[in-house]
CSV table of C-alpha atoms in Angstrom, one decimal:
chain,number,residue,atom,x,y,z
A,1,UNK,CA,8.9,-6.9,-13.0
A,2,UNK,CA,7.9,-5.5,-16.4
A,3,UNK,CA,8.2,-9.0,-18.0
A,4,UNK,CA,5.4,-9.9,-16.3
A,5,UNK,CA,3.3,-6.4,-16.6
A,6,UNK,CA,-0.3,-7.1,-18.3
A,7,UNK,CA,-2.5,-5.1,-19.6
A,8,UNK,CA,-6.2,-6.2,-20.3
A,9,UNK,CA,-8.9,-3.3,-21.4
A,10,UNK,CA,-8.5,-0.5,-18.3
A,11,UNK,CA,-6.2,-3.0,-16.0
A,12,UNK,CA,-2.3,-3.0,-15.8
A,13,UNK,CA,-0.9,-5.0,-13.6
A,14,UNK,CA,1.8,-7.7,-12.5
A,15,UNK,CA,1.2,-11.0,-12.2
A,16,UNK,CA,3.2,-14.4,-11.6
A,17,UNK,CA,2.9,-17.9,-9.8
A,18,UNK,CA,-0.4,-20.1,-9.0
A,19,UNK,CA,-1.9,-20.9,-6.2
A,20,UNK,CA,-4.0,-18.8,-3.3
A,21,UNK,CA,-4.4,-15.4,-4.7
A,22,UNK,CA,-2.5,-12.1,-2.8
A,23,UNK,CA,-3.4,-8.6,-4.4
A,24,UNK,CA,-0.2,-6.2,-3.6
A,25,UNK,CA,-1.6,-2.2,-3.6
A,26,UNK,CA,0.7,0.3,-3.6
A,27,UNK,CA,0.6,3.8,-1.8
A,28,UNK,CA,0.4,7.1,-2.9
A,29,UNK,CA,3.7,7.9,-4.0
A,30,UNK,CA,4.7,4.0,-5.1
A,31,UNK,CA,5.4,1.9,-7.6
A,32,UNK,CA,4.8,-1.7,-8.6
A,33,UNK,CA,8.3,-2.3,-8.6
A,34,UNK,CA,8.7,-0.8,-4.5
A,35,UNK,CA,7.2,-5.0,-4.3
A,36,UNK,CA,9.4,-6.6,-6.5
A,37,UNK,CA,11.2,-8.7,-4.1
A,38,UNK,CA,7.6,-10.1,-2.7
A,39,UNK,CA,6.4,-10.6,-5.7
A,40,UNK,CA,9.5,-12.6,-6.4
A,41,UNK,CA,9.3,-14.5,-3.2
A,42,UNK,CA,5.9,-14.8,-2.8
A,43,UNK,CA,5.4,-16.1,-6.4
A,44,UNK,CA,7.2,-19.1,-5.8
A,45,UNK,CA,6.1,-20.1,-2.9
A,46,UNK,CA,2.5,-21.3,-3.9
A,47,UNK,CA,1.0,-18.3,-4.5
A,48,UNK,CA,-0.7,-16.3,-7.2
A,49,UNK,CA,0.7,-12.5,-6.7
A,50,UNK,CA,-1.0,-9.6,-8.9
A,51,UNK,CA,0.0,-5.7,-8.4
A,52,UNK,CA,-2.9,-4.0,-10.2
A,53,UNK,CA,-1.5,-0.3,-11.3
A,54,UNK,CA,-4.0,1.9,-9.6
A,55,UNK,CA,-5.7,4.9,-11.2
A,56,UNK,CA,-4.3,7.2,-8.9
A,57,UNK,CA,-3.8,9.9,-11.8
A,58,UNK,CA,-6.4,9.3,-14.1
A,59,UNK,CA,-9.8,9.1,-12.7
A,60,UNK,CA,-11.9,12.3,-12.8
A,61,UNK,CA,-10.9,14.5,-9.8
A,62,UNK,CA,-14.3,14.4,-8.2
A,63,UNK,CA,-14.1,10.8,-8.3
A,64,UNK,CA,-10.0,10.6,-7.3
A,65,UNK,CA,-10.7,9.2,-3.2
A,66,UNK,CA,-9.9,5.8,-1.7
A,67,UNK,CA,-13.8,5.0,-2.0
A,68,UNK,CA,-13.3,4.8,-6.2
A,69,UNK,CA,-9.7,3.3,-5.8
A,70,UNK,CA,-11.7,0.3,-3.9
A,71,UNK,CA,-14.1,0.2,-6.5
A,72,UNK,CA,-11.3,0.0,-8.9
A,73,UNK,CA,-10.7,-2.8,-6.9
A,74,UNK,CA,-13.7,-4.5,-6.7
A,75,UNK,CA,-13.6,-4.2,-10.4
A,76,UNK,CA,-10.4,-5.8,-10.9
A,77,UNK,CA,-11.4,-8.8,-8.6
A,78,UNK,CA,-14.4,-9.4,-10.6
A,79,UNK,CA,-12.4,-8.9,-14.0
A,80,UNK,CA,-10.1,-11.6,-12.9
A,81,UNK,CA,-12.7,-13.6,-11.3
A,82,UNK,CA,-10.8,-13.9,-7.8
A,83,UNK,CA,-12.4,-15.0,-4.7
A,84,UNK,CA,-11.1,-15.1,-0.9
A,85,UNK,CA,-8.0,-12.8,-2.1
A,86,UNK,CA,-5.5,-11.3,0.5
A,87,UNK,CA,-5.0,-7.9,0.2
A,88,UNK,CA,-1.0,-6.8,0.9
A,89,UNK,CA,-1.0,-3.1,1.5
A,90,UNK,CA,1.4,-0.2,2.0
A,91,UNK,CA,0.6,3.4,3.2
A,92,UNK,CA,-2.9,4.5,0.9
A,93,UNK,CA,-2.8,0.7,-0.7
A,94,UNK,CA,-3.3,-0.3,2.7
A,95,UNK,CA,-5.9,1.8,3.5
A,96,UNK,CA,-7.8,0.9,0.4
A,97,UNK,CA,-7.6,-2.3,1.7
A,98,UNK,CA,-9.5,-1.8,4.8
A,99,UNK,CA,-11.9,0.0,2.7
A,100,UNK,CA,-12.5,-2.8,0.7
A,101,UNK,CA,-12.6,-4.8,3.3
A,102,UNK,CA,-15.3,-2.8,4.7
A,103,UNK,CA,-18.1,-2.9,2.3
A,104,UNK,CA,-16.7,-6.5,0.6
A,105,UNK,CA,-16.1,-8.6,3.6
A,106,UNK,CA,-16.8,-11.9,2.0
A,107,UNK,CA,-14.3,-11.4,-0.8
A,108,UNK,CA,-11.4,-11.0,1.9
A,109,UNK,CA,-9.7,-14.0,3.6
A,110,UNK,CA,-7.1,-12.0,5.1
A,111,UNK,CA,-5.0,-8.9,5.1
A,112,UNK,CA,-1.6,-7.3,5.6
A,113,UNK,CA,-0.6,-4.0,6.4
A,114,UNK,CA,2.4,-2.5,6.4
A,115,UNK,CA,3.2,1.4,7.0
A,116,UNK,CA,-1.3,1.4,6.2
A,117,UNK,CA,-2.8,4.6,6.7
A,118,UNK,CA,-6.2,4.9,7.6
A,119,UNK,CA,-6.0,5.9,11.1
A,120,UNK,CA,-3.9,8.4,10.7
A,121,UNK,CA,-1.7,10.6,8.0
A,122,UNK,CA,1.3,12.6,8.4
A,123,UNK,CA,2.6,11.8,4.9
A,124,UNK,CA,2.7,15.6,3.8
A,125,UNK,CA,4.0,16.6,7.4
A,126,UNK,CA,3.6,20.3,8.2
A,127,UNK,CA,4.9,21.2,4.7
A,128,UNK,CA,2.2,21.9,1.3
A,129,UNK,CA,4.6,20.4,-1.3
A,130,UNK,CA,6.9,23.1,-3.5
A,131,UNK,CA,7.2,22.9,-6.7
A,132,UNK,CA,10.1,23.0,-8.3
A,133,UNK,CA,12.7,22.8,-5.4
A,134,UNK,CA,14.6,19.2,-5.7
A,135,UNK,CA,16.1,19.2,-2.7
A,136,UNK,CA,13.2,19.4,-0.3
A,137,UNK,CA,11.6,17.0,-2.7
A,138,UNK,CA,14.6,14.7,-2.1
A,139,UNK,CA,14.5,15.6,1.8
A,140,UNK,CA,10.8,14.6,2.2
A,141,UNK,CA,11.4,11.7,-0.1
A,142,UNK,CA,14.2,10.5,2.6
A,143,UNK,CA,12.6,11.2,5.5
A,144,UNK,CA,10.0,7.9,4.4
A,145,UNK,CA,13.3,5.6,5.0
A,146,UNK,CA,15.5,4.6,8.2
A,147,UNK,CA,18.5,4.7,5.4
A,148,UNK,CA,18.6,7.6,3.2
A,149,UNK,CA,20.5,6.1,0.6
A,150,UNK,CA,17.2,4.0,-0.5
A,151,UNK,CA,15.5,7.7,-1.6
A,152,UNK,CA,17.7,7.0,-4.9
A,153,UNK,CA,18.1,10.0,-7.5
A,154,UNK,CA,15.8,7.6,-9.3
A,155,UNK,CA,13.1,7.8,-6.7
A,156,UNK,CA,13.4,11.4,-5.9
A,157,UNK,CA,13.1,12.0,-9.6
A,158,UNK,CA,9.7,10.0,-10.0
A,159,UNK,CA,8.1,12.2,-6.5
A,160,UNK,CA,9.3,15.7,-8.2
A,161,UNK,CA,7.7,14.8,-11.7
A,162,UNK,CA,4.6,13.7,-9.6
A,163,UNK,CA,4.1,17.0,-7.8
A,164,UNK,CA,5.5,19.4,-10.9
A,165,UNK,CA,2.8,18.4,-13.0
A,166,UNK,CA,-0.3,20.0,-12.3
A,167,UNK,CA,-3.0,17.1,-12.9
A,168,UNK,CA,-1.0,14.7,-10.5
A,169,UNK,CA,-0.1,17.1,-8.3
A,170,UNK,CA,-3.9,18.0,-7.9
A,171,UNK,CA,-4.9,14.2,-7.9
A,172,UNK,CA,-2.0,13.6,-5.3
A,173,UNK,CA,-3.6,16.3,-2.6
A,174,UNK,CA,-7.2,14.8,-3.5
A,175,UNK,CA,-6.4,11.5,-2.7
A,176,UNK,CA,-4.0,12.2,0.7
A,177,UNK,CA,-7.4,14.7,2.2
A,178,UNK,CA,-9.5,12.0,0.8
A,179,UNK,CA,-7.2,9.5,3.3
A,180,UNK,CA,-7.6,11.9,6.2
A,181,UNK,CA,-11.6,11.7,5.9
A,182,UNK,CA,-11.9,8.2,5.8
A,183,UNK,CA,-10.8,7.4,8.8
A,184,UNK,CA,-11.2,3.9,9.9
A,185,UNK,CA,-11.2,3.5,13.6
A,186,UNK,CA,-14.8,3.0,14.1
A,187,UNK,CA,-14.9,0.5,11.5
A,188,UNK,CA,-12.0,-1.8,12.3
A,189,UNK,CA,-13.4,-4.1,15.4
A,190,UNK,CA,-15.8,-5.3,12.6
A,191,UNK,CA,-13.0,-6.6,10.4
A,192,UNK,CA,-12.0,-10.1,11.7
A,193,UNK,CA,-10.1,-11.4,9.3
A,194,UNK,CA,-6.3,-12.6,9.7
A,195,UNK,CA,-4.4,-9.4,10.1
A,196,UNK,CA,-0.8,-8.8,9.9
A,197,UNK,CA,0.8,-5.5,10.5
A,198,UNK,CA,4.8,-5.0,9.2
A,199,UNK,CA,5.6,-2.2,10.7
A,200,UNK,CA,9.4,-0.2,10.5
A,201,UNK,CA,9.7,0.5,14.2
A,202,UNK,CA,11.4,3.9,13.1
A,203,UNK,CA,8.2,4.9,10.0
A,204,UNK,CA,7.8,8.6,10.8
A,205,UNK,CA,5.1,8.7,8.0
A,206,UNK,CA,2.9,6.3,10.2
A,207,UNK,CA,4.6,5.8,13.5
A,208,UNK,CA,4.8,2.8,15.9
A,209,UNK,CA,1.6,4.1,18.3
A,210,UNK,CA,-0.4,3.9,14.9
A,211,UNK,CA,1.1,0.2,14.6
A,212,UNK,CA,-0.5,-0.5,17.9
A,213,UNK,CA,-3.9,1.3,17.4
A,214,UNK,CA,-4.0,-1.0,14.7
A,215,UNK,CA,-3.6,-3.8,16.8
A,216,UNK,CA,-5.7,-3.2,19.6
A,217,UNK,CA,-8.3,-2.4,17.3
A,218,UNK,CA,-8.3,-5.4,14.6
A,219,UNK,CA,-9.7,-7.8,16.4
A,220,UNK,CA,-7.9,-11.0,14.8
A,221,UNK,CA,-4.4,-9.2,14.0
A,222,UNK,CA,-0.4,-10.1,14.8
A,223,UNK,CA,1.9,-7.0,14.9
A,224,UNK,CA,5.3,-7.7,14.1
A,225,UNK,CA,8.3,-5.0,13.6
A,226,UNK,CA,11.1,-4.8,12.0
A,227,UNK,CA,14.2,-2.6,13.7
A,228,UNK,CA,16.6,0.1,11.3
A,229,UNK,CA,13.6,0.7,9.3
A,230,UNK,CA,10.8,3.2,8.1
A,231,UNK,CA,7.6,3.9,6.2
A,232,UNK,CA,8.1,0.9,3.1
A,233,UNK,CA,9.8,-2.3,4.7
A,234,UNK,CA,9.0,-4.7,2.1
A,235,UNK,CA,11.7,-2.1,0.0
A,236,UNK,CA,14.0,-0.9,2.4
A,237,UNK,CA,14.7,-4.8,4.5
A,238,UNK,CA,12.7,-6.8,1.6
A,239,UNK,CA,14.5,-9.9,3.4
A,240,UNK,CA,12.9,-9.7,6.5
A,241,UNK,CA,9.5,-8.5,5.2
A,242,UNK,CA,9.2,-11.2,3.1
A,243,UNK,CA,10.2,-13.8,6.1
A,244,UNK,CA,7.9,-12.5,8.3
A,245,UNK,CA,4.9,-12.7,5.8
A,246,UNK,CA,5.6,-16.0,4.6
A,247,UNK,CA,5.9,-17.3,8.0
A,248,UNK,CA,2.6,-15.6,9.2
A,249,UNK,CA,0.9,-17.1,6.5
A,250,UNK,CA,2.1,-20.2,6.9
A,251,UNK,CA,0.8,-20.4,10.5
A,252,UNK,CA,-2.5,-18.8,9.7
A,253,UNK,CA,-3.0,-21.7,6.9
A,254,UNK,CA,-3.8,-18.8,4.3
């Protein structure tokens, strides 16, 4: 993907195709590059598909929460000059996604949601992160996937610099409490765009049951799952995930 990285005064991002626009966000712990095969896919099917980097380590801690992140947003889609975007979104990208949605309704043709928080978080689990032990960082980093081998020494390398270094670490916790106290339950019978949910039928991070409060309470959504898979589908059966979402889109006319 980096041959198509950008970066344009504060934005970095992906971008490739023409055509409808789709705005990937990725979670908490991810990468632009945990989308590459959507991107791909997407890109050449007749859409636009940008993956802005978002500032998850570099805005001023009072101001690192999913309400900024959407205002990074915002800013983005005004910078680019986008209008009736769909908004792709794992984990905490999803959940700034709803956010958006929220107080930007008009700017939002439809959304998809795959692993989303929002309603609720078990992404730490019952354990505060520790620093400087690999192995538990490598354990927690598998326990996202259905098959461990995905959590690559490449991957687990990327979580345990994130959470040895003192500013991300600090920004990482701000952010995931920050998720915890926006829920979004109250606000999601309001949202009635296109919805589709993706959701690994074995994600321990953001299990089935929150698939299906998700469901109940988007008013215009489709839940579809995808078996032998966790927390990040569009990495771990990219294939699938990118079958489903084209298909959906097609039939929704987005």
């Amino acid at each position: 993907m980096t041959e198509f990285l950008k970066k344009e005064g504060k934005f970095t991002y992906a971008e490739a195709g023409e055509g409808s626009p789709i705005i990937i966000l990725h979670g908490l712990m991810g990468a632009l590059s945990n989308f590459d095969s959507t991107f791909n896919h997407l890109s050449k099917k007749g859409y636009k598909v940008i993956i802005p980097e978002l500032p998850l380590y570099t805005l001023p801690l009072l101001k690192t929460n999913v309400k900024n992140l959407a205002k990074f947003l915002h800013d983005f889609i005004e910078f680019k000059e986008l209008e009736e975007v769909t908004l792709l979104g794992n984990s905490l990208g999803g959940h700034i996604a709803l956010y958006f949605t929220k107080h930007y309704p008009q700017e939002v043709k439809a959304l998809v949601l795959t692993g989303s928080s929002g309603l609720y978080e078990n992404s730490m689990g019952d354990s505060y992160p520790k620093r400087g032990d690999k192995e538990f960082v490598r354990k927690k980093a598998q326990d996202v996937f259905y098959d461990k081998e995905i959590a690559t020494d490449e991957l687990v390398d990327q979580v345990y610099d994130v959470i040895n270094d003192r500013n991300t670490l600090i920004r990482t916790l701000a952010i995931a409490k920050s998720a915890i106290r926006h829920n979004m339950a109250k606000d999601l019978p309001d949202m009635n765009q296109p919805t589709c949910l993706i959701w690994g039928k074995q994600d321990s991070v953001t299990p089935p049951e929150v698939a299906e409060d998700f469901h109940k309470l988007l008013p215009n959504a489709d839940l579809f799952w995808v078996d032998k898979c966790g927390h990040a589908a569009m990495m771990e059966r990219p294939e699938e995930f990118n079958e489903i979402l084209e298909s959906w889109l097609s039939k929704r006319e987005i």
